[in-house]
mmCIF file of C-alpha atoms in Angstrom:
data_model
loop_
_atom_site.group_PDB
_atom_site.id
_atom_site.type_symbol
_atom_site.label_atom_id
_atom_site.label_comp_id
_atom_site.label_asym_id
_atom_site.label_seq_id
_atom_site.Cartn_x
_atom_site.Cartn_y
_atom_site.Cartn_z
ATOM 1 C CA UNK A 1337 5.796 4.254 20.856
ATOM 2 C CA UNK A 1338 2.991 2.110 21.945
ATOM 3 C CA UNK A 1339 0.215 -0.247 20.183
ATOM 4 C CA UNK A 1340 -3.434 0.745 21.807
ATOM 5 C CA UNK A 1341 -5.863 -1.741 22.026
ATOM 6 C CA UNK A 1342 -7.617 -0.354 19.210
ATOM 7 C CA UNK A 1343 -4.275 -1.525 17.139
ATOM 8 C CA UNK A 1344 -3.482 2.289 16.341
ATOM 9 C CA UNK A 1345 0.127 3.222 17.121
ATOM 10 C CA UNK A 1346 1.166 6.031 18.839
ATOM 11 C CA UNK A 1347 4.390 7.809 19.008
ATOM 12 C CA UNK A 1348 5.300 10.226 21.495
ATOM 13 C CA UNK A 1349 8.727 11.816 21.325
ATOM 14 C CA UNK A 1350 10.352 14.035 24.115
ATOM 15 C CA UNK A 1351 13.576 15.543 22.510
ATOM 16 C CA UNK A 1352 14.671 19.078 22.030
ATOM 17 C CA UNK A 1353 17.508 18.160 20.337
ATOM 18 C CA UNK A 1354 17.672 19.793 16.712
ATOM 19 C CA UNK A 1355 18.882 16.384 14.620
ATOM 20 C CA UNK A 1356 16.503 14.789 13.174
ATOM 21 C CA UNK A 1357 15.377 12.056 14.569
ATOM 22 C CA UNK A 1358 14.482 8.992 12.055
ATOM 23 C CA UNK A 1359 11.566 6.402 13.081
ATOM 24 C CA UNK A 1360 10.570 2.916 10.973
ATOM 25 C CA UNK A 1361 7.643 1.222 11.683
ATOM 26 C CA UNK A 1362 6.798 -2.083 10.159
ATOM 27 C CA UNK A 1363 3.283 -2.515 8.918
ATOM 28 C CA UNK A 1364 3.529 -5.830 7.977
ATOM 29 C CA UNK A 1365 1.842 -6.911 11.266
ATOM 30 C CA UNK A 1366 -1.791 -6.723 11.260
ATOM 31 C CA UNK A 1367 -2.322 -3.354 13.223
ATOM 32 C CA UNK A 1368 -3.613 0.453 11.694
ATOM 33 C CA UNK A 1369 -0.793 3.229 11.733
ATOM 34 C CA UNK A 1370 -2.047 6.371 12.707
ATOM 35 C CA UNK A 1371 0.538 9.085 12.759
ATOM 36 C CA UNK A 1372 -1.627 12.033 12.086
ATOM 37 C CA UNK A 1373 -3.879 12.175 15.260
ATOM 38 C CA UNK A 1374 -1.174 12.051 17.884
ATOM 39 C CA UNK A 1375 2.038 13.312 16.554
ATOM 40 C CA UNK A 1376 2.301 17.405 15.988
ATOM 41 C CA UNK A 1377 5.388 17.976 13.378
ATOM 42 C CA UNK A 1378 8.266 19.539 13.721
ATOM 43 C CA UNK A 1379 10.215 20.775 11.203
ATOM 44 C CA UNK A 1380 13.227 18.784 13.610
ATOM 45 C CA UNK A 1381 11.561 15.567 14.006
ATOM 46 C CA UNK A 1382 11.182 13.649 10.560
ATOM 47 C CA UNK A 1383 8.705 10.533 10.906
ATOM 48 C CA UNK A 1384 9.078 8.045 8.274
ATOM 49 C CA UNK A 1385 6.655 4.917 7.525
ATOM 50 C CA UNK A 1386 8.527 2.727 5.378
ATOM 51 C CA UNK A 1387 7.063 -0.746 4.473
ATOM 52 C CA UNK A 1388 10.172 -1.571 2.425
ATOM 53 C CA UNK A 1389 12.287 -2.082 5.608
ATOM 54 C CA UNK A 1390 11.308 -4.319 8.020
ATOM 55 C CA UNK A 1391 12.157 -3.976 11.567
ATOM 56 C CA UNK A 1392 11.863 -7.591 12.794
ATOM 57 C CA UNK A 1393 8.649 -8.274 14.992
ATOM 58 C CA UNK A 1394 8.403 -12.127 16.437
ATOM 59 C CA UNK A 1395 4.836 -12.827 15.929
ATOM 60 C CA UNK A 1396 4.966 -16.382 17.132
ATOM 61 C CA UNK A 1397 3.902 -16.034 20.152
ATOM 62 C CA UNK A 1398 1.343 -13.783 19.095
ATOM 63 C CA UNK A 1399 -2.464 -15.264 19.952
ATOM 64 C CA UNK A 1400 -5.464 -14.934 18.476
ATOM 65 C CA UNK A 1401 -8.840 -15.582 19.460
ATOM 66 C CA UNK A 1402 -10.626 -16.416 16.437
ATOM 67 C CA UNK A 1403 -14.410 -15.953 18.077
ATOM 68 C CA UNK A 1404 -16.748 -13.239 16.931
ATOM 69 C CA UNK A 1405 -18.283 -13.212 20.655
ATOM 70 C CA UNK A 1406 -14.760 -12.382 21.808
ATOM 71 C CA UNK A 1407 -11.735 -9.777 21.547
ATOM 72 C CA UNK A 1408 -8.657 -10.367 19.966
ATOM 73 C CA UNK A 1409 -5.787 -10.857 21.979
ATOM 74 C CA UNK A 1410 -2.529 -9.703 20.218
ATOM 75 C CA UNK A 1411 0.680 -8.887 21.920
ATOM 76 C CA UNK A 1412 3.846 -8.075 19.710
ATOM 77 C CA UNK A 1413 7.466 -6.365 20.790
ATOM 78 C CA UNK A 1414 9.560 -4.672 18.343
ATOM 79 C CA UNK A 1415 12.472 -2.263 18.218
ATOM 80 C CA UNK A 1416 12.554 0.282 15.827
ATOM 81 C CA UNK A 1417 15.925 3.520 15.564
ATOM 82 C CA UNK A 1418 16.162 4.917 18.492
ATOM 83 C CA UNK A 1419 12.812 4.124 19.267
ATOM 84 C CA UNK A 1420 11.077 1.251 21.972
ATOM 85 C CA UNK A 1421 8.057 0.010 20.083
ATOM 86 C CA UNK A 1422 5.981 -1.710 23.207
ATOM 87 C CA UNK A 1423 2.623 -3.164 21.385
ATOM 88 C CA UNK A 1424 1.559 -5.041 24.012
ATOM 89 C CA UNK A 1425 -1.859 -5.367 24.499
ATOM 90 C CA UNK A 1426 -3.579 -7.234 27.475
ATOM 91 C CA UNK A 1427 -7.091 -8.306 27.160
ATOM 92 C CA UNK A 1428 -8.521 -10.678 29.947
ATOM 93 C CA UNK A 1429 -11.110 -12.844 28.886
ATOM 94 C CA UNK A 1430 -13.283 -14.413 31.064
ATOM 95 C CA UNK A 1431 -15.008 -17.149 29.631
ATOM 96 C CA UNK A 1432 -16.888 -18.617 32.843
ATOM 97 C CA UNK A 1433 -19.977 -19.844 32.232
ATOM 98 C CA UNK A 1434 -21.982 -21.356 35.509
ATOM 99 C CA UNK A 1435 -24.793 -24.015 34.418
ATOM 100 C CA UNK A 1436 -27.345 -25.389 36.615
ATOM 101 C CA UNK A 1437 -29.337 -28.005 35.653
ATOM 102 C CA UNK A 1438 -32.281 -28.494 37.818
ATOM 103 C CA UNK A 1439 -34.129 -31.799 36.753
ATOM 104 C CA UNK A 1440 -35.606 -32.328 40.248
ATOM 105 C CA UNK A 1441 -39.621 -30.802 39.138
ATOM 106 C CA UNK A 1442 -39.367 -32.874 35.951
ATOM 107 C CA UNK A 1443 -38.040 -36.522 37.934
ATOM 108 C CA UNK A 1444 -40.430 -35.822 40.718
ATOM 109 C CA UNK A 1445 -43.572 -35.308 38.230
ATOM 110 C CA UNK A 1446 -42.410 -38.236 35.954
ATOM 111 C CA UNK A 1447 -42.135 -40.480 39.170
ATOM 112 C CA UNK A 1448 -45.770 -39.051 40.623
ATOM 113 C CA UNK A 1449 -47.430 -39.719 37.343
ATOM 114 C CA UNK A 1450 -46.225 -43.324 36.878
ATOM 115 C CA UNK A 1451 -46.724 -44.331 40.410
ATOM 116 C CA UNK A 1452 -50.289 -43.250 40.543
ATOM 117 C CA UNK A 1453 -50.820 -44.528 36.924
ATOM 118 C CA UNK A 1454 -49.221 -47.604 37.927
ATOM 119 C CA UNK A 1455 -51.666 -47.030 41.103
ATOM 120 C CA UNK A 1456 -54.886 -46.734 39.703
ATOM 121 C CA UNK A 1457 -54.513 -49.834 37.512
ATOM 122 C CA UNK A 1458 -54.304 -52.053 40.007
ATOM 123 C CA UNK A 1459 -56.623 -50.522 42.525
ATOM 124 C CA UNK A 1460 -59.167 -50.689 39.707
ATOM 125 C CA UNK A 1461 -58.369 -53.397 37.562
ATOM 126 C CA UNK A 1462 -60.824 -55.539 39.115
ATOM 127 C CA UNK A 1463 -63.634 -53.460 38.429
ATOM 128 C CA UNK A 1464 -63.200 -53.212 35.089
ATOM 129 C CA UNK A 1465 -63.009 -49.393 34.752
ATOM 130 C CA UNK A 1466 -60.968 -47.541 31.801
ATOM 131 C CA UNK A 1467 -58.718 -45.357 34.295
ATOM 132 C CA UNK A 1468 -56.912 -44.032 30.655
ATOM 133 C CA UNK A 1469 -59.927 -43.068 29.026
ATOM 134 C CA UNK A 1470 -59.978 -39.055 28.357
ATOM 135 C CA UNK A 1471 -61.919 -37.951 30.826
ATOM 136 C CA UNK A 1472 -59.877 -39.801 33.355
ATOM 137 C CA UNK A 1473 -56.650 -37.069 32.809
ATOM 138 C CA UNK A 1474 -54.216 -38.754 35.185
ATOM 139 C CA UNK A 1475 -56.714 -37.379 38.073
ATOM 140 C CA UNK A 1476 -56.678 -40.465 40.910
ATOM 141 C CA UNK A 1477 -58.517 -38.731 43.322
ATOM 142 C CA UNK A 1478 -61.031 -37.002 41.154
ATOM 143 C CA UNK A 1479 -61.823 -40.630 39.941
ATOM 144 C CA UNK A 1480 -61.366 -41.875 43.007
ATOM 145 C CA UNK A 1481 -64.196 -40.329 44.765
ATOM 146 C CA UNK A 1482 -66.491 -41.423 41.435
ATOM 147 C CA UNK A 1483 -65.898 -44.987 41.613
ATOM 148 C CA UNK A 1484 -66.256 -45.182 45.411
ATOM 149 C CA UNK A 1485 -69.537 -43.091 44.920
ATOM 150 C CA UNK A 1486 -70.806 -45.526 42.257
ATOM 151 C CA UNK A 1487 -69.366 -49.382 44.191
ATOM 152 C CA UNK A 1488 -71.107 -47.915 47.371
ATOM 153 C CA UNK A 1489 -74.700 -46.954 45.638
ATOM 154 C CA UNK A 1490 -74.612 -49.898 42.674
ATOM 155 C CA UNK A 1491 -72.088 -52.585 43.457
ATOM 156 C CA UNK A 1492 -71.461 -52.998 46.890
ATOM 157 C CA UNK A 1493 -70.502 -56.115 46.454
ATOM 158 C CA UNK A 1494 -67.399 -55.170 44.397
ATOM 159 C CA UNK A 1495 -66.319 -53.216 47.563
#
């Protein structure tokens, strides 16, 4: 008798002998019964589910997951007349998650940014010239060439 990971028991019995042969299962452990699917009868064989009598199953080492992204993980041995019951079920679960945080676009823009900010205000401080007004956009060399353009034709003295 065996627990599936599906939690459905399932009984297989190799006997010719004519007694009849008497199985309890306890149901007071979480799991689904399911004696109809996998068990022919036999007029010889009598299969009894009795919830009255309890065949002692240690559930405290039992584990459960309580995650809905995961499976449960349930293992459980009992012994039931003349009968193994092996429920154990084994479920790896790999949890693993690899994350790679890649700031180095984001610290190398922020540092280009300032330092040309930083840049163009003291290049052009002196010649009085709004470098954060909104046509300026953070553009150095677009301004750049303006400026020069304008000190060499108007102001060469500001040179």
């Amino acid at each position: 008798m065996s627990l599936t990971a599906d939690n459905t028991v399932e009984v297989t019995i190799d006997s010719t002998a004519d007694s009849i042969v008497d199985i309890t299962i306890d149901t007071t452990i979480v799991i689904t019964v399911d004696i109809t699917a996998d068990i022919t009868a036999d007029t010889a064989v009598d299969i009894t589910v009795d919830t009255a009598i309890n065949t002692v199953v240690d559930t405290s080492v039992d584990t459960f997951i309580d995650t809905s992204a995961h499976s449960i993980v349930y293992t459980s041995v009992g012994t039931a007349v003349g009968t193994d019951i092996d429920s154990t079920a084994v479920i790896t679960i790999d949890t693993t998650v690899d994350i790679t945080l890649d700031t180095t676009v984001d610290h190398y823009r922020h540092h280009y940014r300032h330092h040309h900010s930083q840049h163009c205000r003291q290049h052009y401080r002196h010649h009085f010239i709004d470098i954060n007004a909104p046509h300026h956009n953070n553009r150095c060399g677009v301004m750049y060439g303006r400026i020069s353009h304008y000190i060499r034709r108007t102001a060469p003295s500001l040179r």
